[in-house]
Coordinates of C-alpha atoms in Angstrom, one line a residue:
X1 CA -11.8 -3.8 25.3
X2 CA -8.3 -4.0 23.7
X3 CA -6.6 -0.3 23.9
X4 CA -4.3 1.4 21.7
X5 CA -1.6 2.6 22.6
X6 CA -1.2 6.6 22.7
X7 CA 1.6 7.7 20.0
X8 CA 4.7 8.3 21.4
X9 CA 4.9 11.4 19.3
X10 CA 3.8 14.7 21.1
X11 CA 1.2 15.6 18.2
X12 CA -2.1 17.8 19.7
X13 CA -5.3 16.1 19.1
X14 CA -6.7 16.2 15.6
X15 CA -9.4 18.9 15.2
X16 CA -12.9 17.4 13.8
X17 CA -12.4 18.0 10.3
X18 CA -9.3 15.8 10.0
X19 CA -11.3 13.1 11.7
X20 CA -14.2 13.0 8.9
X21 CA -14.2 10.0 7.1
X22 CA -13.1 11.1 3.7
X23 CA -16.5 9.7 2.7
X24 CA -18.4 11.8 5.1
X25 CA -16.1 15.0 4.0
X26 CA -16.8 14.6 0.0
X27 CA -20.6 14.6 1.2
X28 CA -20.1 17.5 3.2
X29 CA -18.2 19.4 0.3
X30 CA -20.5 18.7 -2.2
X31 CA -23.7 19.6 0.1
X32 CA -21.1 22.9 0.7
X33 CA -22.0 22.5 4.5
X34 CA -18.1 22.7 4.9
X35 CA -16.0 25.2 2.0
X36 CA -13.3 22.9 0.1
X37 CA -10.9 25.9 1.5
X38 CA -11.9 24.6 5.0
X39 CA -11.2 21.3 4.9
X40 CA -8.0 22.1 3.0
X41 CA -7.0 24.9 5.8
X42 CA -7.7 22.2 8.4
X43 CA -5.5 19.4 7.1
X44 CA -2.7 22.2 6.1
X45 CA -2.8 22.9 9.4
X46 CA -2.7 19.4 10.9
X47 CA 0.5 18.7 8.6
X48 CA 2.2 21.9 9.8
X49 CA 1.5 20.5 13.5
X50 CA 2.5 16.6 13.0
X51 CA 4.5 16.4 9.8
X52 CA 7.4 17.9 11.1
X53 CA 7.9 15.0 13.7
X54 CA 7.2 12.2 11.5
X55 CA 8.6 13.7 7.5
X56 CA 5.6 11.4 5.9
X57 CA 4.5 14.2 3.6
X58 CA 7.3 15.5 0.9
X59 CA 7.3 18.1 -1.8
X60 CA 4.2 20.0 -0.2
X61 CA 2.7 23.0 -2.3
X62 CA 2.5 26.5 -1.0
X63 CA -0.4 26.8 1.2
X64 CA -1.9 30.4 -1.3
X65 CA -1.5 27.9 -4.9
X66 CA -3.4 25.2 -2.6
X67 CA -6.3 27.7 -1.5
X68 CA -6.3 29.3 -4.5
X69 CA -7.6 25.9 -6.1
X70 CA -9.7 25.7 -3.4
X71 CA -11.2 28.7 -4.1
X72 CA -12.1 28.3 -8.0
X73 CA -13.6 24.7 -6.6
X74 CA -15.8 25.9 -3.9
X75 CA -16.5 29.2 -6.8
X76 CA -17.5 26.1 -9.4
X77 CA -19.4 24.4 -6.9
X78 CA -21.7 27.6 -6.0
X79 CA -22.6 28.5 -9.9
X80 CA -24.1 24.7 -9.6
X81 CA -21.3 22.5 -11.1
X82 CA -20.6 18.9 -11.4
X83 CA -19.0 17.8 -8.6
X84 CA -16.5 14.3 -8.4
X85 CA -16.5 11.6 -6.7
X86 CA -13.3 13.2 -4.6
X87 CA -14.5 16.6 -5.5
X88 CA -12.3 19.2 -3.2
X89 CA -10.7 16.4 -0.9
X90 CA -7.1 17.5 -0.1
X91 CA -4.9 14.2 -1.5
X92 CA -1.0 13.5 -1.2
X93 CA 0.4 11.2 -3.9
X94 CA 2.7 8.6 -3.3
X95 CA 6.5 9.8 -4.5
X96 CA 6.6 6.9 -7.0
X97 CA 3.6 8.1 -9.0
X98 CA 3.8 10.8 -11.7
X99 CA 2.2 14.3 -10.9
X100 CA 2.4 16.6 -13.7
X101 CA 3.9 19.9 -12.6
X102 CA 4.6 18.8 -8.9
X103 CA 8.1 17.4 -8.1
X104 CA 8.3 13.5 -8.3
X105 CA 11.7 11.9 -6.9
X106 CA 11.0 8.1 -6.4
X107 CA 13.2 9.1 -3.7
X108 CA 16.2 8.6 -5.7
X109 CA 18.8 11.7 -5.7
X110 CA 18.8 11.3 -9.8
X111 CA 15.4 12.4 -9.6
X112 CA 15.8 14.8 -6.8
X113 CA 14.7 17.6 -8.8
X114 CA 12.6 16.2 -11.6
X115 CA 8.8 17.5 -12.6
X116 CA 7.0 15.4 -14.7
X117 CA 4.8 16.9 -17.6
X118 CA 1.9 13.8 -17.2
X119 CA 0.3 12.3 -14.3
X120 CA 0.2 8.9 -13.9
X121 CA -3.3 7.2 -15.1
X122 CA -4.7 7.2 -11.8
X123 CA -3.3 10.7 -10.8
X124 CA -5.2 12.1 -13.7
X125 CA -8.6 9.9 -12.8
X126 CA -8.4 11.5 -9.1
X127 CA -7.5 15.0 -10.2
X128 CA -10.8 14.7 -12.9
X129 CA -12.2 13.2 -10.2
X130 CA -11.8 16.7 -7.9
X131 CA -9.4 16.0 -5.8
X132 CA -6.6 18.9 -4.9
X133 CA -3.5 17.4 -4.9
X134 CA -1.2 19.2 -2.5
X135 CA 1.8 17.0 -2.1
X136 CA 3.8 13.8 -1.9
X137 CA 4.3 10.5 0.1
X138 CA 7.1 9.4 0.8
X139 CA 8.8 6.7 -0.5
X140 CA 12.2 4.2 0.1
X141 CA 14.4 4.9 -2.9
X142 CA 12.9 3.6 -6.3
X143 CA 10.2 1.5 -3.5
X144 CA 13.1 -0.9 -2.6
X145 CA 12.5 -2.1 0.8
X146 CA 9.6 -2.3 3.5
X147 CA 11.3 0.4 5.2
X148 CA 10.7 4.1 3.9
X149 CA 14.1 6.5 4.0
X150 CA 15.7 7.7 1.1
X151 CA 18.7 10.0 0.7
X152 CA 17.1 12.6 -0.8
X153 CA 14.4 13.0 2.0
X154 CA 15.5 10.7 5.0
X155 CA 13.2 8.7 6.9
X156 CA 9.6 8.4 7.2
X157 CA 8.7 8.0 11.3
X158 CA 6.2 5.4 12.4
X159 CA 3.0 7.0 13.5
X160 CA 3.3 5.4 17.2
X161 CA 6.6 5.5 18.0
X162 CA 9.3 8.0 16.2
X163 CA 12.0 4.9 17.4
X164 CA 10.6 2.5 14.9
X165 CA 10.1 2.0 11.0
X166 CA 7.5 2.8 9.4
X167 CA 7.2 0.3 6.6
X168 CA 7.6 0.7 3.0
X169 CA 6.9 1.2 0.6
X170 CA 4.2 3.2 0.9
X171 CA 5.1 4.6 4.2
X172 CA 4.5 8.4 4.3
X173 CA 1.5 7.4 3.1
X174 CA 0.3 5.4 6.2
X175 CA 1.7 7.5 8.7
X176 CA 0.0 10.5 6.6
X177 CA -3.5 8.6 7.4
X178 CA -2.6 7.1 10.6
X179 CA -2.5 10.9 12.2
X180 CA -5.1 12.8 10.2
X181 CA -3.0 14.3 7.9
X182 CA -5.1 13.4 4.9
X183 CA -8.6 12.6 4.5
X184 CA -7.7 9.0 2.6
X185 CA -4.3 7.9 0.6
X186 CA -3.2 6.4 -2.5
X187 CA -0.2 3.9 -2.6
X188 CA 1.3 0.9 -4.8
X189 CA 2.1 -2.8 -3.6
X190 CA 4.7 -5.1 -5.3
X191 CA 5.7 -7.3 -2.1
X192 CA 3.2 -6.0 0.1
X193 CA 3.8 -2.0 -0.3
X194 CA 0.0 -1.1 0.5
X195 CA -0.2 -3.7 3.0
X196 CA 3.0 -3.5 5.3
X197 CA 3.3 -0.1 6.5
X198 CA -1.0 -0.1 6.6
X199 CA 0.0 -3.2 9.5
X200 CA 2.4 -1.1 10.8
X201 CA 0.4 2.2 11.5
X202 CA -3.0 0.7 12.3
X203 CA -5.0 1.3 9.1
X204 CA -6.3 -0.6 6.0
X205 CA -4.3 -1.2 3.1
X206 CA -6.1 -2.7 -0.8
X207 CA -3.8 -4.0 -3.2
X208 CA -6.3 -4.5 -5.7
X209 CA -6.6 -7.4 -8.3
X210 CA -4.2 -7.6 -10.9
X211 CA -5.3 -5.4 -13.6
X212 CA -7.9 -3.4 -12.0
X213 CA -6.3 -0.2 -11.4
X214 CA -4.0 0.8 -14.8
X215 CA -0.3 0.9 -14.2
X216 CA 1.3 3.5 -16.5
X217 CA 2.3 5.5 -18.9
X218 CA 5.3 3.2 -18.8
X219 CA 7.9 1.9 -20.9
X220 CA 7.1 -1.5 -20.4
X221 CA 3.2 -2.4 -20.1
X222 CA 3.0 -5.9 -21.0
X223 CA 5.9 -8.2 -19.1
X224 CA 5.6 -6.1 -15.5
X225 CA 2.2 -8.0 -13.8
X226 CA 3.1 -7.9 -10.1
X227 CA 3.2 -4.2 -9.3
X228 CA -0.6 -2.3 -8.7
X229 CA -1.7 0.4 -7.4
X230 CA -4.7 1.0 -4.7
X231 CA -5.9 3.0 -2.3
X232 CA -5.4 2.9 1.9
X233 CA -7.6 4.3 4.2
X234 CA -9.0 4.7 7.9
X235 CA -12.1 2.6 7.0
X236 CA -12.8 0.3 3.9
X237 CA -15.7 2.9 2.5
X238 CA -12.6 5.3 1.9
X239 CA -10.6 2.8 0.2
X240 CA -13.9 2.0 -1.8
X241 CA -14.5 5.6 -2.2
X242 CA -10.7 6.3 -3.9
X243 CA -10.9 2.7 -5.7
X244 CA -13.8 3.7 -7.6
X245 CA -12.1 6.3 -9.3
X246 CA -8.7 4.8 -9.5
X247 CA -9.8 1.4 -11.2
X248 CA -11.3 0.5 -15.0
X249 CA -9.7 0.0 -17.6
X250 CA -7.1 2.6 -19.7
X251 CA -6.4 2.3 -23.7
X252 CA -2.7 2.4 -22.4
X253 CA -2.7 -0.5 -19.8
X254 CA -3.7 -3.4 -22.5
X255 CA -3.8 -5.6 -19.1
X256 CA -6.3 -3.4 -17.2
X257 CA -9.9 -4.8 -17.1
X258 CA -13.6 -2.4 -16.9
X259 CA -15.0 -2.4 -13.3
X260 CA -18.2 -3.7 -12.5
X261 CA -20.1 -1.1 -11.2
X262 CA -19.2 0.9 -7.7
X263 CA -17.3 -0.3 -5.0
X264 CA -19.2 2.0 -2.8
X265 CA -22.2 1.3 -3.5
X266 CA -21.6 -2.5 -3.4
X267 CA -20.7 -2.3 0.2
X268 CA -24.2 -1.4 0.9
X269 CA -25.1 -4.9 0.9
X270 CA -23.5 -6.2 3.6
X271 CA -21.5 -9.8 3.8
X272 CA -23.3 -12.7 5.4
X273 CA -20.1 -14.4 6.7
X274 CA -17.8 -17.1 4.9
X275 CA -14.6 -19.8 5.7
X276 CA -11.4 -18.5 6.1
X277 CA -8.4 -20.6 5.2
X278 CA -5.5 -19.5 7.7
X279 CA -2.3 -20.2 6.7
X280 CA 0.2 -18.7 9.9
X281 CA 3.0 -19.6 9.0
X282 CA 3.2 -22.6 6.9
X283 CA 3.7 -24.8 9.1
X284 CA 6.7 -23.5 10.2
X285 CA 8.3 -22.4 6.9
X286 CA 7.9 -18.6 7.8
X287 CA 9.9 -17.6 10.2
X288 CA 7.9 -15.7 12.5
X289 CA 8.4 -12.7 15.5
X290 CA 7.0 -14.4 18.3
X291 CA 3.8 -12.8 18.7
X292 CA 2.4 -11.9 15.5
X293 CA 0.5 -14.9 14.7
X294 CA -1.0 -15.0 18.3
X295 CA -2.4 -11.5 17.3
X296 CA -3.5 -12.8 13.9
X297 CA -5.8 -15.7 15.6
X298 CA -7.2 -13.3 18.3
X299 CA -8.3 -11.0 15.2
X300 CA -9.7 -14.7 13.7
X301 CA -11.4 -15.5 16.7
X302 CA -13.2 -12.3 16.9
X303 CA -13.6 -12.1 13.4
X304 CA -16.2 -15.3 14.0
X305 CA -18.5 -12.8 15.7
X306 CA -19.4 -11.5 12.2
X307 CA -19.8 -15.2 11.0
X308 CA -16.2 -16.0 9.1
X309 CA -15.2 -19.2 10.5
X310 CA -11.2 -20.2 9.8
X311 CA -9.6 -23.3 9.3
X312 CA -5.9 -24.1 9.6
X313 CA -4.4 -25.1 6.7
X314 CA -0.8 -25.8 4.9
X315 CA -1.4 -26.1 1.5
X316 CA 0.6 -28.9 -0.5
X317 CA 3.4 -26.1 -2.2
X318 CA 6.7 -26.0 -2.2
X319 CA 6.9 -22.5 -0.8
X320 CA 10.6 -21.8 -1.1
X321 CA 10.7 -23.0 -4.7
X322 CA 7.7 -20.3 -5.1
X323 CA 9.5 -17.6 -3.2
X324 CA 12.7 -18.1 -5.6
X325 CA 10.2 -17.5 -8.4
X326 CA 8.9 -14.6 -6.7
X327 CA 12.6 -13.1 -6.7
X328 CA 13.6 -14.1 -10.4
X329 CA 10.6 -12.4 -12.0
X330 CA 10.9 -9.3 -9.9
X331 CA 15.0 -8.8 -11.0
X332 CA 13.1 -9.3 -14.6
X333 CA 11.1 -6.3 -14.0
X334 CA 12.6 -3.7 -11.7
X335 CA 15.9 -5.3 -12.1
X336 CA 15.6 -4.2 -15.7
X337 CA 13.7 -1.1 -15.2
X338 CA 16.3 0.0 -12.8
X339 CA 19.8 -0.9 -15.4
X340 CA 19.8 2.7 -17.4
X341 CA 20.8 4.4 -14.2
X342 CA 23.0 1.3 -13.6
X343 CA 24.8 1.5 -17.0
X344 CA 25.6 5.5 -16.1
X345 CA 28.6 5.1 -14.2
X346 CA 27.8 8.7 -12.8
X347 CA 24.3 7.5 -11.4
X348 CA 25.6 4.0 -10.4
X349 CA 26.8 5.8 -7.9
X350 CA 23.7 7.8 -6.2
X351 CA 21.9 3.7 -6.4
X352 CA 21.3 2.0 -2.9
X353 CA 23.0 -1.7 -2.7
X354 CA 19.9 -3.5 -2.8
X355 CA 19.4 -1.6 -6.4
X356 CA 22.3 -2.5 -7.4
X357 CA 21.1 -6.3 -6.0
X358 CA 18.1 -6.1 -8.2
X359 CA 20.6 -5.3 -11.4
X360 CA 23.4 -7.3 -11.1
X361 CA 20.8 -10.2 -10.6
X362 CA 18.7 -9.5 -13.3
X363 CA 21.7 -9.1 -15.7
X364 CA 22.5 -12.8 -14.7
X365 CA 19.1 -14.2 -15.7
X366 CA 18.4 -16.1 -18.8
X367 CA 14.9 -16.7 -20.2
X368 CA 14.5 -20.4 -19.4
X369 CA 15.1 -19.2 -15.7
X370 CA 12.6 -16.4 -16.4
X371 CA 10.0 -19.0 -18.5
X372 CA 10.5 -21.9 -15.4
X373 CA 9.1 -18.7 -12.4
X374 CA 6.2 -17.9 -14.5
X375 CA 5.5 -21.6 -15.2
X376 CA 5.7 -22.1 -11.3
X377 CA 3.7 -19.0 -10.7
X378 CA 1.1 -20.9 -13.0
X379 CA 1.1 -23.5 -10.5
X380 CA 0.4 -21.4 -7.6
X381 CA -2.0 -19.9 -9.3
X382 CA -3.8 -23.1 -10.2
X383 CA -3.4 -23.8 -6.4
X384 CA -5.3 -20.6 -5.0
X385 CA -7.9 -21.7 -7.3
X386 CA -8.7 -24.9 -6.0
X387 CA -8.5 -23.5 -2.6
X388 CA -11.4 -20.7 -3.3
X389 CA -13.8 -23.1 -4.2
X390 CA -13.3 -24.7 -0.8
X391 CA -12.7 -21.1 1.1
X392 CA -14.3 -17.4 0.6
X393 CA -10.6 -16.0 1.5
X394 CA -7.4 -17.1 2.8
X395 CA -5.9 -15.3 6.2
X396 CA -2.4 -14.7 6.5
X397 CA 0.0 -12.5 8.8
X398 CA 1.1 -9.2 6.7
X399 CA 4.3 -9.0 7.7
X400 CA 6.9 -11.5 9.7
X401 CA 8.2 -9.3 12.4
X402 CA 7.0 -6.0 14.2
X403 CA 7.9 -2.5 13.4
X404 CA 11.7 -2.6 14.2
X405 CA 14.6 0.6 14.7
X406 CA 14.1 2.6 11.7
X407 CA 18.1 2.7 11.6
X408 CA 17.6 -0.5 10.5
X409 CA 17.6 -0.9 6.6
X410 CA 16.0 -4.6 6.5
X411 CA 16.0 -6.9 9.4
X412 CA 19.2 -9.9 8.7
X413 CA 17.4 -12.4 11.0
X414 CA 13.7 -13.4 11.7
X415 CA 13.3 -15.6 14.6
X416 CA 17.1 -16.8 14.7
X417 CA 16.7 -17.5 11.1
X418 CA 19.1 -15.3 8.8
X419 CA 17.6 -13.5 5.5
X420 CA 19.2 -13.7 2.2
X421 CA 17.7 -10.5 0.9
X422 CA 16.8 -7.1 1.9
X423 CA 13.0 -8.5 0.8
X424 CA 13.0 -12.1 2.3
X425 CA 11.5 -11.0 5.6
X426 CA 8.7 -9.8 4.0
X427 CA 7.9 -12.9 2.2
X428 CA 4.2 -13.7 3.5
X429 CA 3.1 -10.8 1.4
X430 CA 4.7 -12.7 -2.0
X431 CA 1.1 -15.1 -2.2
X432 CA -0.9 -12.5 -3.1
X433 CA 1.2 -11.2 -5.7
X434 CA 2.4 -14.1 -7.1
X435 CA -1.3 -15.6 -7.7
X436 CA -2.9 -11.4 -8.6
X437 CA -5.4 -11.7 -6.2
X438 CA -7.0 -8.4 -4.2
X439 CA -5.4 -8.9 -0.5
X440 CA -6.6 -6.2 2.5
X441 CA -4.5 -5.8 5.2
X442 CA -6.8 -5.1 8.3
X443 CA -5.7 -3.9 11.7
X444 CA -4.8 -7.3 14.0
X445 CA -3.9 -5.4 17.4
X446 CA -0.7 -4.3 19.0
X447 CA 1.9 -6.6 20.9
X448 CA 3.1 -5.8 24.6
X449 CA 5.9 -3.2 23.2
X450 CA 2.7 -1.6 21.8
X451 CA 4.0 -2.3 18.6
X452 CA 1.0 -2.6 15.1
X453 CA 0.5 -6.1 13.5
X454 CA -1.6 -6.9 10.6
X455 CA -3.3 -9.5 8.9
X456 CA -3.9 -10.5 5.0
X457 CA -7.5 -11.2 3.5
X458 CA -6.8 -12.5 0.9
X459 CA -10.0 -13.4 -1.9
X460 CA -9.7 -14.8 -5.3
X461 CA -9.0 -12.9 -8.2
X462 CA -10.9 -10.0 -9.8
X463 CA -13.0 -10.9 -6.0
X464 CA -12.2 -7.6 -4.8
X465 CA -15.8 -6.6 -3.9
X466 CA -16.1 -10.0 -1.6
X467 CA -12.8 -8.8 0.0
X468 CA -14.2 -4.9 0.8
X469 CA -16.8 -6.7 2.3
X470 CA -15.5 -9.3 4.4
X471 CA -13.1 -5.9 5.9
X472 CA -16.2 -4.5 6.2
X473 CA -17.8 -7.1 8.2
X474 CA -14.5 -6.9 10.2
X475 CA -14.2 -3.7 10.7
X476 CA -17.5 -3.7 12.8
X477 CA -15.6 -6.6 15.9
X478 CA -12.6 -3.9 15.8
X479 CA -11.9 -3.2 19.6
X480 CA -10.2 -0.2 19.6
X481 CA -9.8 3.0 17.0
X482 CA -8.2 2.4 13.8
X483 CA -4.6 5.3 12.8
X484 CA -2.6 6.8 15.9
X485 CA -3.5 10.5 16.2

């Protein structure tokens, strides 16, 4: 049996409420065999014991405001109330998401002390939803970078080894779930944000169709398509559990879509196997940490035990014209969202360089070179098409090199090659974007450094039930224990 290795971090054991799946702990609330100020008390208390060596949770709320909510929903739960979906599960919020009345940074010193008055859409689905929110995640600045630190903050720890990164850019929230600290997390992936850091602790990681889960309130709600939120977790019924409230379609998000029907539910019927296209790494296009794609065909090869078959394939793209369009339309969108701080000479200053990148790019755009990206984007997606009718998913490595010194802001070289950009060496996690299809990162097994590695499952678009349940059917020739604590 593969192991795991033990964390390197000297964090006690976590006590058996933290290890509940946060499916089996709603159940438990609701059935009130275990008080919402239990489970609460418990994970307050496995944050006071771990959080300090790892900084993944931020902005935390007194522990009596936190019970005190508690309190009123175990109070509403014994008159015989309606009870959520999430209904008294203790939840941390990623820093780049709006939470009314709770600080919210993006872990940018211009928002160091900012409170929102709304919630993001999906914030205010989980809160209806019963979920106590008692913190943050945290975040890289602005989430700029597979690498979570942020000057207002500092770094977010990986969960197995305090020398190394822990991914970005939803990194507290990873290490959060990777050590028990909260029942099940939410998080947002633009170039692999729920994917990466999910690789790099050892847990599961959904970015979600394009369109599923509403983006907003925002300034902008029609040109930014390649940024979505969804859900990680220590098994795939969590991230079902936290999808089903965080997805269907919002008045405000004119590109979000209705869900059909529960995400939990439909992983009660369980897959019956399928083809796998595996990619590695395009034929040699990808630069590649040795290693990571002998990982990624060990989890293949056991992944046939459940009946998914893979073929290698190199589809007929040009993947560095693809990659440039990749770049181009993200300066459109967060190089634009980000130029109001940039034009304040004053906040200029507090920006990281690669924000400053993202700007000073996407000033120097025109719209043909904007209008010639999407066209290519069309293309690729025209190409995943004709590949789904051939293949149930496509299999590629989540991230190009291991978890590396956390000192590190990106890494300059992958396998002798250099990178152009703080985001090039995340590239492999570009595909799914680019083409808005659902893509679960799943636990691929450790190298000899003991280091995480992930792999991609990628499925076709608005196919995001077929993906849950190919993890699921995954998830069952998993060797060793998924998280670190």
């Amino acid at each position: 049996m593969a192991m795991r290795p033990v964390t390197k971090h000297a964090v006690p054991p976590a006590g058996d409420i933290c290890r509940l799946s946060a499916v089996e702990l709603a159940e438990k609330i609701r059935q009130r065999h275990l008080s919402a100020r239990e489970v609460a008390g418990a994970f307050l208390d496995r944050i006071e014991a771990v959080n300090p060596l790892v900084n993944a949770i931020v902005s935390l709320r007194e522990r009596a405001d936190i019970l005190t909510e508690t309190d009123r929903a175990d109070a509403h739960l014994a008159r015989g109330g309606e009870a959520g979906l999430l209904f008294g599960l203790p939840i941390a919020i990623k820093d780049l998401a709006l939470t009314k009345g709770l600080r919210t940074t993006f872990g940018s010193p211009i928002f160091a002390d900012f409170i929102p008055d709304v919630d993001d859409f999906f914030v205010e689905r989980v809160r209806k939803a019963g979920a106590i929110i008692i913190g943050k995640t945290n975040v890289p600045e602005f989430g700029l970078g597979s690498n979570t630190y942020n000057p207002v903050f500092g770094p977010t720890l990986n969960a197995f080894d305090p020398a190394l990164t822990a991914g970005g850019s939803s990194g507290g929230a990873a290490v959060a779930l990777a050590l028990d600290m909260v029942p099940v997390a939410d998080g947002s992936d633009f170039g692999g944000s729920l994917r990466n850091p999910a690789a790099y602790n050892n847990v599961y990681g959904f970015r979600p169709s394009q369109g599923l889960v509403p983006a907003g309130p925002d300034f902008d709600v029609f040109h930014s398509q390649m940024g979505v939120e969804g859900p990680m977790g220590r098994n795939i019924r969590d991230i079902a559990l936290l999808l089903d409230e965080q997805a269907g379609y919002h008045p405000h998000a004119p590109l979000s879509y209705a869900k059909e029907g529960s995400f939990l539910d439909g992983l009660g019927a369980k897959a019956s196997g399928g083809r796998i296209a595996w990619l590695g790494d395009l034929g040699g296009h990808l630069p590649t940490e040795p290693g990571v794609l002998d990982l990624c065909e060990a989890a293949l090869a056991r992944f046939a035990d459940a009946s998914f078959h893979s073929e290698a394939l190199v589809p007929d793209v040009d993947f560095e014209a693809l990659w440039q369009a990749f770049v181009t339309l993200r300066q459109s969108s967060s190089g634009c969202g980000l130029k109001s701080h940039y034009d304040d000479p004053e906040k200029r200053k507090l920006l990281k360089p690669e924000a400053v990148w993202e700007v000073e790019q996407a000033i120097r755009l025109t719209a043909p070179q904007i209008h010639a990206a999407t066209v290519r984007r069309t293309s690729w997606h025209r190409t995943l098409l004709s590949l789904f009718e051939r293949f149930d998913l496509i299999a590629l490595p989540t991230a190009q090199v291991f978890p590396f010194d956390v000192s590190t802001h990106w890494p300059r070289e992958v396998a002798g090659r250099p990178m152009d950009s703080y985001h090039r060496w995340m590239q492999v996690s570009a595909f799914a974007t680019l083409g808005g299809c659902p893509a679960l990162n799943v636990p691929a097994g450790f190298d000899e450094k003991g280091r995480p590695m992930g792999m991609q499952l990628i499925g076709r678009p608005r196919g995001d039930l077929a993906v849950l349940k190919a993890g699921a059917a995954y998830e069952t020739t998993l060797p060793w224990p998924v998280g670190a604590g």
